Amino acid sequence: EAQVTQNPRYLITVTGKKLTVTCSQNMNHEYMSWYRQDPGLGLRQIYYSMNVEVTDKGDVPEGYKVSRKEKRNFPLILESPSPNQTSLYFCASSDRENTGELFFGEGSRLTVL
Amino acid sequence: GEDVEQSLFLSVREGDSSVINCTYTDSSSTYLYWYKQEPGAGLQLLTYIFSNMDMKQDQRLTVLLNKKDKHLSLRIADTQTGDSAIYFCAEFLYNTDKLIFGTGTRLQVFP
């Protein structure tokens, strides 16, 4: 089954404690992206990757890092989380062909105390 | 500019039609999309329209595009309780290779 898998789905952490949200896709997509969803603000892009070892900042990259060492994985790293990073995070991938449809993971709800 | 706007809420009675509206500001968009987000889930592509089209119909869904006014709408005929979700419009900007999402419209269907 074609899917994008994120872990963890839910996490409560404290300010300053490094965490990583993993993302894996099994569709051999070159393009992957991270978004955060906040009430009234819709989805905002954090980082994206056009291919292995190629990553670029989105609209709200501050406080986040990513890496793309393999095609299937695109982890999101919060080196020193702060309460304003409390949000719902989505990973997505696309083959960027035809309609450019994005396939989304089920989301990771992060709370930073 | 890059701005996609939607109203935040829409409430309709089961069996009625729902119309969700979206306005965008960048004329370089090529594809325009409607994604559906059900509670506790990620977004799923519902339908899309290419920018050289005015209308697209897919079963209960009708997408209308007014390029002059930069206005996109999604009409759901015979709305069901299972249609309750958040609906996001999105535009793909060819010149910057970016996908811009709207703020989302929460559709609530009541019996």
PDB file of C-alpha atoms in Angstrom:
ATOM      1  CA  GLU A   1       0.000   0.000   0.000  1.00  0.00           C
ATOM      2  CA  ALA A   2       1.339   3.413  -0.995  1.00  0.00           C
ATOM      3  CA  GLN A   3       1.819   5.494   2.110  1.00  0.00           C
ATOM      4  CA  VAL A   4       3.709   8.151   4.010  1.00  0.00           C
ATOM      5  CA  THR A   5       4.481   7.113   7.577  1.00  0.00           C
ATOM      6  CA  GLN A   6       5.316   9.538  10.364  1.00  0.00           C
ATOM      7  CA  ASN A   7       6.466   8.793  13.898  1.00  0.00           C
ATOM      8  CA  PRO A   8       5.650   9.589  16.588  1.00  0.00           C
ATOM      9  CA  ARG A   9       1.996  10.466  16.054  1.00  0.00           C
ATOM     10  CA  TYR A  10       1.812  12.223  19.403  1.00  0.00           C
ATOM     11  CA  LEU A  11       4.572  13.661  21.565  1.00  0.00           C
ATOM     12  CA  ILE A  12       4.726  15.858  24.622  1.00  0.00           C
ATOM     13  CA  THR A  13       8.166  17.205  25.418  1.00  0.00           C
ATOM     14  CA  VAL A  14       9.845  20.012  27.299  1.00  0.00           C
ATOM     15  CA  THR A  15      11.638  23.110  26.083  1.00  0.00           C
ATOM     16  CA  GLY A  16      15.161  22.439  24.877  1.00  0.00           C
ATOM     17  CA  LYS A  17      14.989  18.653  24.618  1.00  0.00           C
ATOM     18  CA  LYS A  18      16.052  17.646  21.106  1.00  0.00           C
ATOM     19  CA  LEU A  19      13.589  15.544  19.167  1.00  0.00           C
ATOM     20  CA  THR A  20      13.248  14.010  15.731  1.00  0.00           C
ATOM     21  CA  VAL A  21      10.064  13.256  13.838  1.00  0.00           C
ATOM     22  CA  THR A  22      10.660  10.572  11.252  1.00  0.00           C
ATOM     23  CA  CYS A  23       9.001  10.384   7.853  1.00  0.00           C
ATOM     24  CA  SER A  24       9.198   7.535   5.377  1.00  0.00           C
ATOM     25  CA  GLN A  25       7.496   7.016   2.006  1.00  0.00           C
ATOM     26  CA  ASN A  26       7.323   3.849  -0.083  1.00  0.00           C
ATOM     27  CA  MET A  27       6.395   5.400  -3.431  1.00  0.00           C
ATOM     28  CA  ASN A  28       9.908   6.189  -4.646  1.00  0.00           C
ATOM     29  CA  HIS A  29       9.035   9.886  -4.738  1.00  0.00           C
ATOM     30  CA  GLU A  30      11.826  12.362  -5.255  1.00  0.00           C
ATOM     31  CA  TYR A  31      10.030  15.288  -3.639  1.00  0.00           C
ATOM     32  CA  MET A  32       9.317  15.395   0.100  1.00  0.00           C
ATOM     33  CA  SER A  33       8.171  18.216   2.326  1.00  0.00           C
ATOM     34  CA  TRP A  34       7.301  19.126   5.897  1.00  0.00           C
ATOM     35  CA  TYR A  35       4.383  21.353   6.881  1.00  0.00           C
ATOM     36  CA  ARG A  36       2.999  22.603  10.125  1.00  0.00           C
ATOM     37  CA  GLN A  37      -0.710  23.206  10.600  1.00  0.00           C
ATOM     38  CA  ASP A  38      -1.928  25.833  13.033  1.00  0.00           C
ATOM     39  CA  PRO A  39      -5.498  27.115  13.581  1.00  0.00           C
ATOM     40  CA  GLY A  40      -6.364  29.955  11.233  1.00  0.00           C
ATOM     41  CA  LEU A  41      -3.035  29.729   9.426  1.00  0.00           C
ATOM     42  CA  GLY A  42      -3.554  26.654   7.269  1.00  0.00           C
ATOM     43  CA  LEU A  43      -0.503  24.673   6.222  1.00  0.00           C
ATOM     44  CA  ARG A  44       2.864  26.371   6.162  1.00  0.00           C
ATOM     45  CA  GLN A  45       5.880  24.755   4.582  1.00  0.00           C
ATOM     46  CA  ILE A  46       8.900  24.242   6.821  1.00  0.00           C
ATOM     47  CA  TYR A  47      11.439  22.531   4.564  1.00  0.00           C
ATOM     48  CA  TYR A  48      11.333  20.569   1.367  1.00  0.00           C
ATOM     49  CA  SER A  49      13.628  18.294  -0.590  1.00  0.00           C
ATOM     50  CA  MET A  50      13.702  17.835  -4.350  1.00  0.00           C
ATOM     51  CA  ASN A  51      15.935  14.748  -4.135  1.00  0.00           C
ATOM     52  CA  VAL A  52      18.567  12.970  -2.061  1.00  0.00           C
ATOM     53  CA  GLU A  53      21.014  15.412  -0.449  1.00  0.00           C
ATOM     54  CA  VAL A  54      19.003  18.410  -1.742  1.00  0.00           C
ATOM     55  CA  THR A  55      17.030  20.362   0.854  1.00  0.00           C
ATOM     56  CA  ASP A  56      15.629  23.900   0.857  1.00  0.00           C
ATOM     57  CA  LYS A  57      13.919  26.201   3.304  1.00  0.00           C
ATOM     58  CA  GLY A  58      10.202  26.712   3.091  1.00  0.00           C
ATOM     59  CA  ASP A  59       8.276  29.598   4.578  1.00  0.00           C
ATOM     60  CA  VAL A  60       8.870  28.888   8.288  1.00  0.00           C
ATOM     61  CA  PRO A  61      12.223  27.067   8.652  1.00  0.00           C
ATOM     62  CA  GLU A  62      13.447  28.742  11.864  1.00  0.00           C
ATOM     63  CA  GLY A  63      14.095  26.262  14.650  1.00  0.00           C
ATOM     64  CA  TYR A  64      14.027  23.206  12.381  1.00  0.00           C
ATOM     65  CA  LYS A  65      16.520  21.078  10.508  1.00  0.00           C
ATOM     66  CA  VAL A  66      16.059  18.290   7.995  1.00  0.00           C
ATOM     67  CA  SER A  67      18.189  15.751   6.212  1.00  0.00           C
ATOM     68  CA  ARG A  68      17.719  13.621   3.103  1.00  0.00           C
ATOM     69  CA  LYS A  69      20.321  10.902   3.092  1.00  0.00           C
ATOM     70  CA  GLU A  70      18.049   8.373   1.407  1.00  0.00           C
ATOM     71  CA  LYS A  71      15.174   8.803  -0.992  1.00  0.00           C
ATOM     72  CA  ARG A  72      12.547   7.278   1.266  1.00  0.00           C
ATOM     73  CA  ASN A  73      13.337   9.131   4.516  1.00  0.00           C
ATOM     74  CA  PHE A  74      13.060  12.799   5.421  1.00  0.00           C
ATOM     75  CA  PRO A  75      13.341  13.368   9.180  1.00  0.00           C
ATOM     76  CA  LEU A  76      12.444  16.672  10.834  1.00  0.00           C
ATOM     77  CA  ILE A  77      14.758  17.677  13.661  1.00  0.00           C
ATOM     78  CA  LEU A  78      14.021  20.150  16.414  1.00  0.00           C
ATOM     79  CA  GLU A  79      17.371  20.783  18.081  1.00  0.00           C
ATOM     80  CA  SER A  80      15.989  22.902  20.924  1.00  0.00           C
ATOM     81  CA  PRO A  81      12.181  22.883  20.839  1.00  0.00           C
ATOM     82  CA  SER A  82      10.273  25.878  22.140  1.00  0.00           C
ATOM     83  CA  PRO A  83       6.571  26.265  23.019  1.00  0.00           C
ATOM     84  CA  ASN A  84       5.865  28.142  19.767  1.00  0.00           C
ATOM     85  CA  GLN A  85       6.702  24.908  17.941  1.00  0.00           C
ATOM     86  CA  THR A  86       3.676  23.242  19.483  1.00  0.00           C
ATOM     87  CA  SER A  87       1.756  22.282  16.371  1.00  0.00           C
ATOM     88  CA  LEU A  88       0.480  19.532  14.104  1.00  0.00           C
ATOM     89  CA  TYR A  89       3.166  18.456  11.647  1.00  0.00           C
ATOM     90  CA  PHE A  90       2.655  16.765   8.305  1.00  0.00           C
ATOM     91  CA  CYS A  91       5.136  15.100   6.029  1.00  0.00           C
ATOM     92  CA  ALA A  92       4.229  14.789   2.350  1.00  0.00           C
ATOM     93  CA  SER A  93       5.738  13.390  -0.814  1.00  0.00           C
ATOM     94  CA  SER A  94       5.093  13.728  -4.528  1.00  0.00           C
ATOM     95  CA  ASP A  95       6.460  12.469  -7.798  1.00  0.00           C
ATOM     96  CA  ARG A  96       5.913  15.996  -9.196  1.00  0.00           C
ATOM     97  CA  GLU A  97       4.655  14.424 -12.413  1.00  0.00           C
ATOM     98  CA  ASN A  98       1.216  14.795 -13.974  1.00  0.00           C
ATOM     99  CA  THR A  99      -0.968  16.611 -11.457  1.00  0.00           C
ATOM    100  CA  GLY A 100       1.723  16.988  -8.786  1.00  0.00           C
ATOM    101  CA  GLU A 101      -0.502  15.403  -6.153  1.00  0.00           C
ATOM    102  CA  LEU A 102       0.934  15.475  -2.642  1.00  0.00           C
ATOM    103  CA  PHE A 103       0.567  12.368  -0.490  1.00  0.00           C
ATOM    104  CA  PHE A 104       0.397  13.173   3.212  1.00  0.00           C
ATOM    105  CA  GLY A 105       1.248  11.291   6.345  1.00  0.00           C
ATOM    106  CA  GLU A 106      -1.305  11.151   9.139  1.00  0.00           C
ATOM    107  CA  GLY A 107       0.333  13.897  11.139  1.00  0.00           C
ATOM    108  CA  SER A 108       2.380  14.242  14.304  1.00  0.00           C
ATOM    109  CA  ARG A 109       0.943  16.314  17.106  1.00  0.00           C
ATOM    110  CA  LEU A 110       3.738  17.887  19.089  1.00  0.00           C
ATOM    111  CA  THR A 111       3.340  19.737  22.387  1.00  0.00           C
ATOM    112  CA  VAL A 112       6.311  21.597  23.835  1.00  0.00           C
ATOM    113  CA  LEU A 113       5.912  22.582  27.484  1.00  0.00           C
TER     114      LEU A 113
ATOM    115  CA  GLY B   1       1.992  37.896  -4.072  1.00  0.00           C
ATOM    116  CA  GLU B   2       1.388  34.473  -2.612  1.00  0.00           C
ATOM    117  CA  ASP B   3      -1.831  34.429  -0.636  1.00  0.00           C
ATOM    118  CA  VAL B   4      -4.699  31.949  -0.692  1.00  0.00           C
ATOM    119  CA  GLU B   5      -7.768  32.854   1.337  1.00  0.00           C
ATOM    120  CA  GLN B   6     -10.758  30.866   2.454  1.00  0.00           C
ATOM    121  CA  SER B   7     -13.553  31.426   4.916  1.00  0.00           C
ATOM    122  CA  LEU B   8     -12.951  29.443   8.101  1.00  0.00           C
ATOM    123  CA  PHE B   9     -16.327  27.799   8.651  1.00  0.00           C
ATOM    124  CA  LEU B  10     -19.338  26.560   6.723  1.00  0.00           C
ATOM    125  CA  SER B  11     -22.357  24.821   8.169  1.00  0.00           C
ATOM    126  CA  VAL B  12     -24.957  23.082   5.971  1.00  0.00           C
ATOM    127  CA  ARG B  13     -27.888  20.764   6.385  1.00  0.00           C
ATOM    128  CA  GLU B  14     -27.578  17.191   5.167  1.00  0.00           C
ATOM    129  CA  GLY B  15     -28.859  16.888   1.596  1.00  0.00           C
ATOM    130  CA  ASP B  16     -28.203  20.531   0.725  1.00  0.00           C
ATOM    131  CA  SER B  17     -25.397  21.724  -1.524  1.00  0.00           C
ATOM    132  CA  SER B  18     -22.198  23.124  -0.021  1.00  0.00           C
ATOM    133  CA  VAL B  19     -20.102  25.751  -1.742  1.00  0.00           C
ATOM    134  CA  ILE B  20     -16.611  26.391  -0.443  1.00  0.00           C
ATOM    135  CA  ASN B  21     -14.838  29.426  -1.841  1.00  0.00           C
ATOM    136  CA  CYS B  22     -11.210  30.309  -2.280  1.00  0.00           C
ATOM    137  CA  THR B  23      -9.401  33.339  -3.641  1.00  0.00           C
ATOM    138  CA  TYR B  24      -5.820  33.448  -4.740  1.00  0.00           C
ATOM    139  CA  THR B  25      -3.600  36.290  -5.798  1.00  0.00           C
ATOM    140  CA  ASP B  26      -0.940  34.868  -8.084  1.00  0.00           C
ATOM    141  CA  SER B  27      -1.808  34.551 -11.752  1.00  0.00           C
ATOM    142  CA  SER B  28       1.111  32.225 -12.488  1.00  0.00           C
ATOM    143  CA  SER B  29      -0.623  29.257 -10.885  1.00  0.00           C
ATOM    144  CA  THR B  30      -0.993  26.231 -13.125  1.00  0.00           C
ATOM    145  CA  TYR B  31      -2.856  23.612 -11.124  1.00  0.00           C
ATOM    146  CA  LEU B  32      -5.379  24.389  -8.406  1.00  0.00           C
ATOM    147  CA  TYR B  33      -6.331  21.729  -5.927  1.00  0.00           C
ATOM    148  CA  TRP B  34      -8.882  20.859  -3.309  1.00  0.00           C
ATOM    149  CA  TYR B  35      -7.677  18.680  -0.457  1.00  0.00           C
ATOM    150  CA  LYS B  36      -9.862  17.145   2.243  1.00  0.00           C
ATOM    151  CA  GLN B  37      -8.721  16.587   5.816  1.00  0.00           C
ATOM    152  CA  GLU B  38     -10.833  14.317   7.952  1.00  0.00           C
ATOM    153  CA  PRO B  39     -10.476  14.433  11.753  1.00  0.00           C
ATOM    154  CA  GLY B  40      -7.190  12.973  12.943  1.00  0.00           C
ATOM    155  CA  ALA B  41      -5.899  12.351   9.445  1.00  0.00           C
ATOM    156  CA  GLY B  42      -3.656  13.884   6.851  1.00  0.00           C
ATOM    157  CA  LEU B  43      -4.831  15.686   3.750  1.00  0.00           C
ATOM    158  CA  GLN B  44      -6.045  13.762   0.741  1.00  0.00           C
ATOM    159  CA  LEU B  45      -6.432  15.106  -2.759  1.00  0.00           C
ATOM    160  CA  LEU B  46     -10.114  15.487  -3.558  1.00  0.00           C
ATOM    161  CA  THR B  47      -9.936  17.012  -7.003  1.00  0.00           C
ATOM    162  CA  TYR B  48      -7.919  19.447  -9.083  1.00  0.00           C
ATOM    163  CA  ILE B  49      -8.340  21.740 -12.052  1.00  0.00           C
ATOM    164  CA  PHE B  50      -5.836  22.944 -14.581  1.00  0.00           C
ATOM    165  CA  SER B  51      -5.653  26.702 -14.941  1.00  0.00           C
ATOM    166  CA  ASN B  52      -6.852  26.690 -18.554  1.00  0.00           C
ATOM    167  CA  MET B  53     -10.172  25.103 -17.537  1.00  0.00           C
ATOM    168  CA  ASP B  54     -13.286  26.837 -16.241  1.00  0.00           C
ATOM    169  CA  MET B  55     -15.102  23.912 -14.736  1.00  0.00           C
ATOM    170  CA  LYS B  56     -14.569  20.322 -13.749  1.00  0.00           C
ATOM    171  CA  GLN B  57     -17.212  17.906 -12.540  1.00  0.00           C
ATOM    172  CA  ASP B  58     -16.575  14.653 -10.743  1.00  0.00           C
ATOM    173  CA  GLN B  59     -19.689  12.905  -9.392  1.00  0.00           C
ATOM    174  CA  ARG B  60     -20.979  15.123  -6.543  1.00  0.00           C
ATOM    175  CA  LEU B  61     -18.104  17.570  -6.862  1.00  0.00           C
ATOM    176  CA  THR B  62     -18.022  20.588  -9.161  1.00  0.00           C
ATOM    177  CA  VAL B  63     -15.009  22.877  -9.329  1.00  0.00           C
ATOM    178  CA  LEU B  64     -15.423  26.318 -10.849  1.00  0.00           C
ATOM    179  CA  LEU B  65     -12.489  28.540 -11.741  1.00  0.00           C
ATOM    180  CA  ASN B  66     -12.811  32.244 -12.487  1.00  0.00           C
ATOM    181  CA  LYS B  67      -9.360  33.318 -13.592  1.00  0.00           C
ATOM    182  CA  LYS B  68     -10.308  36.948 -14.034  1.00  0.00           C
ATOM    183  CA  ASP B  69     -11.344  37.252 -10.390  1.00  0.00           C
ATOM    184  CA  LYS B  70      -8.820  34.643  -9.190  1.00  0.00           C
ATOM    185  CA  HIS B  71     -11.664  32.758  -7.555  1.00  0.00           C
ATOM    186  CA  LEU B  72     -11.963  29.001  -7.098  1.00  0.00           C
ATOM    187  CA  SER B  73     -14.968  27.203  -5.677  1.00  0.00           C
ATOM    188  CA  LEU B  74     -15.877  23.666  -4.729  1.00  0.00           C
ATOM    189  CA  ARG B  75     -19.501  22.660  -4.809  1.00  0.00           C
ATOM    190  CA  ILE B  76     -20.578  19.455  -3.090  1.00  0.00           C
ATOM    191  CA  ALA B  77     -24.029  18.294  -4.140  1.00  0.00           C
ATOM    192  CA  ASP B  78     -26.265  16.356  -1.734  1.00  0.00           C
ATOM    193  CA  THR B  79     -23.897  16.947   1.181  1.00  0.00           C
ATOM    194  CA  GLN B  80     -23.605  14.022   3.583  1.00  0.00           C
ATOM    195  CA  THR B  81     -22.409  13.819   7.191  1.00  0.00           C
ATOM    196  CA  GLY B  82     -19.318  12.019   5.880  1.00  0.00           C
ATOM    197  CA  ASP B  83     -18.397  15.208   4.040  1.00  0.00           C
ATOM    198  CA  SER B  84     -17.736  16.946   7.366  1.00  0.00           C
ATOM    199  CA  ALA B  85     -14.045  17.829   7.240  1.00  0.00           C
ATOM    200  CA  ILE B  86     -11.624  20.660   6.624  1.00  0.00           C
ATOM    201  CA  TYR B  87     -11.219  21.564   2.964  1.00  0.00           C
ATOM    202  CA  PHE B  88      -8.044  23.226   1.730  1.00  0.00           C
ATOM    203  CA  CYS B  89      -7.578  24.866  -1.603  1.00  0.00           C
ATOM    204  CA  ALA B  90      -4.042  25.060  -2.936  1.00  0.00           C
ATOM    205  CA  GLU B  91      -2.343  26.561  -5.944  1.00  0.00           C
ATOM    206  CA  PHE B  92       0.829  25.430  -7.647  1.00  0.00           C
ATOM    207  CA  LEU B  93       2.961  28.358  -8.748  1.00  0.00           C
ATOM    208  CA  TYR B  94       4.878  27.436 -11.860  1.00  0.00           C
ATOM    209  CA  ASN B  95       7.363  30.322 -11.643  1.00  0.00           C
ATOM    210  CA  THR B  96       8.501  29.506  -8.089  1.00  0.00           C
ATOM    211  CA  ASP B  97       7.713  25.793  -8.112  1.00  0.00           C
ATOM    212  CA  LYS B  98       5.775  26.188  -4.866  1.00  0.00           C
ATOM    213  CA  LEU B  99       2.484  24.823  -3.626  1.00  0.00           C
ATOM    214  CA  ILE B 100       0.572  27.366  -1.519  1.00  0.00           C
ATOM    215  CA  PHE B 101      -2.254  26.234   0.749  1.00  0.00           C
ATOM    216  CA  GLY B 102      -5.218  28.240   1.925  1.00  0.00           C
ATOM    217  CA  THR B 103      -6.225  28.491   5.568  1.00  0.00           C
ATOM    218  CA  GLY B 104      -8.809  25.718   5.252  1.00  0.00           C
ATOM    219  CA  THR B 105     -12.613  25.759   5.583  1.00  0.00           C
ATOM    220  CA  ARG B 106     -14.207  23.592   8.230  1.00  0.00           C
ATOM    221  CA  LEU B 107     -17.423  22.131   6.808  1.00  0.00           C
ATOM    222  CA  GLN B 108     -19.957  20.929   9.340  1.00  0.00           C
ATOM    223  CA  VAL B 109     -22.943  18.947   8.097  1.00  0.00           C
ATOM    224  CA  PHE B 110     -25.904  18.649  10.438  1.00  0.00           C
ATOM    225  CA  PRO B 111     -28.924  16.344  10.081  1.00  0.00           C
TER     226      PRO B 111
END
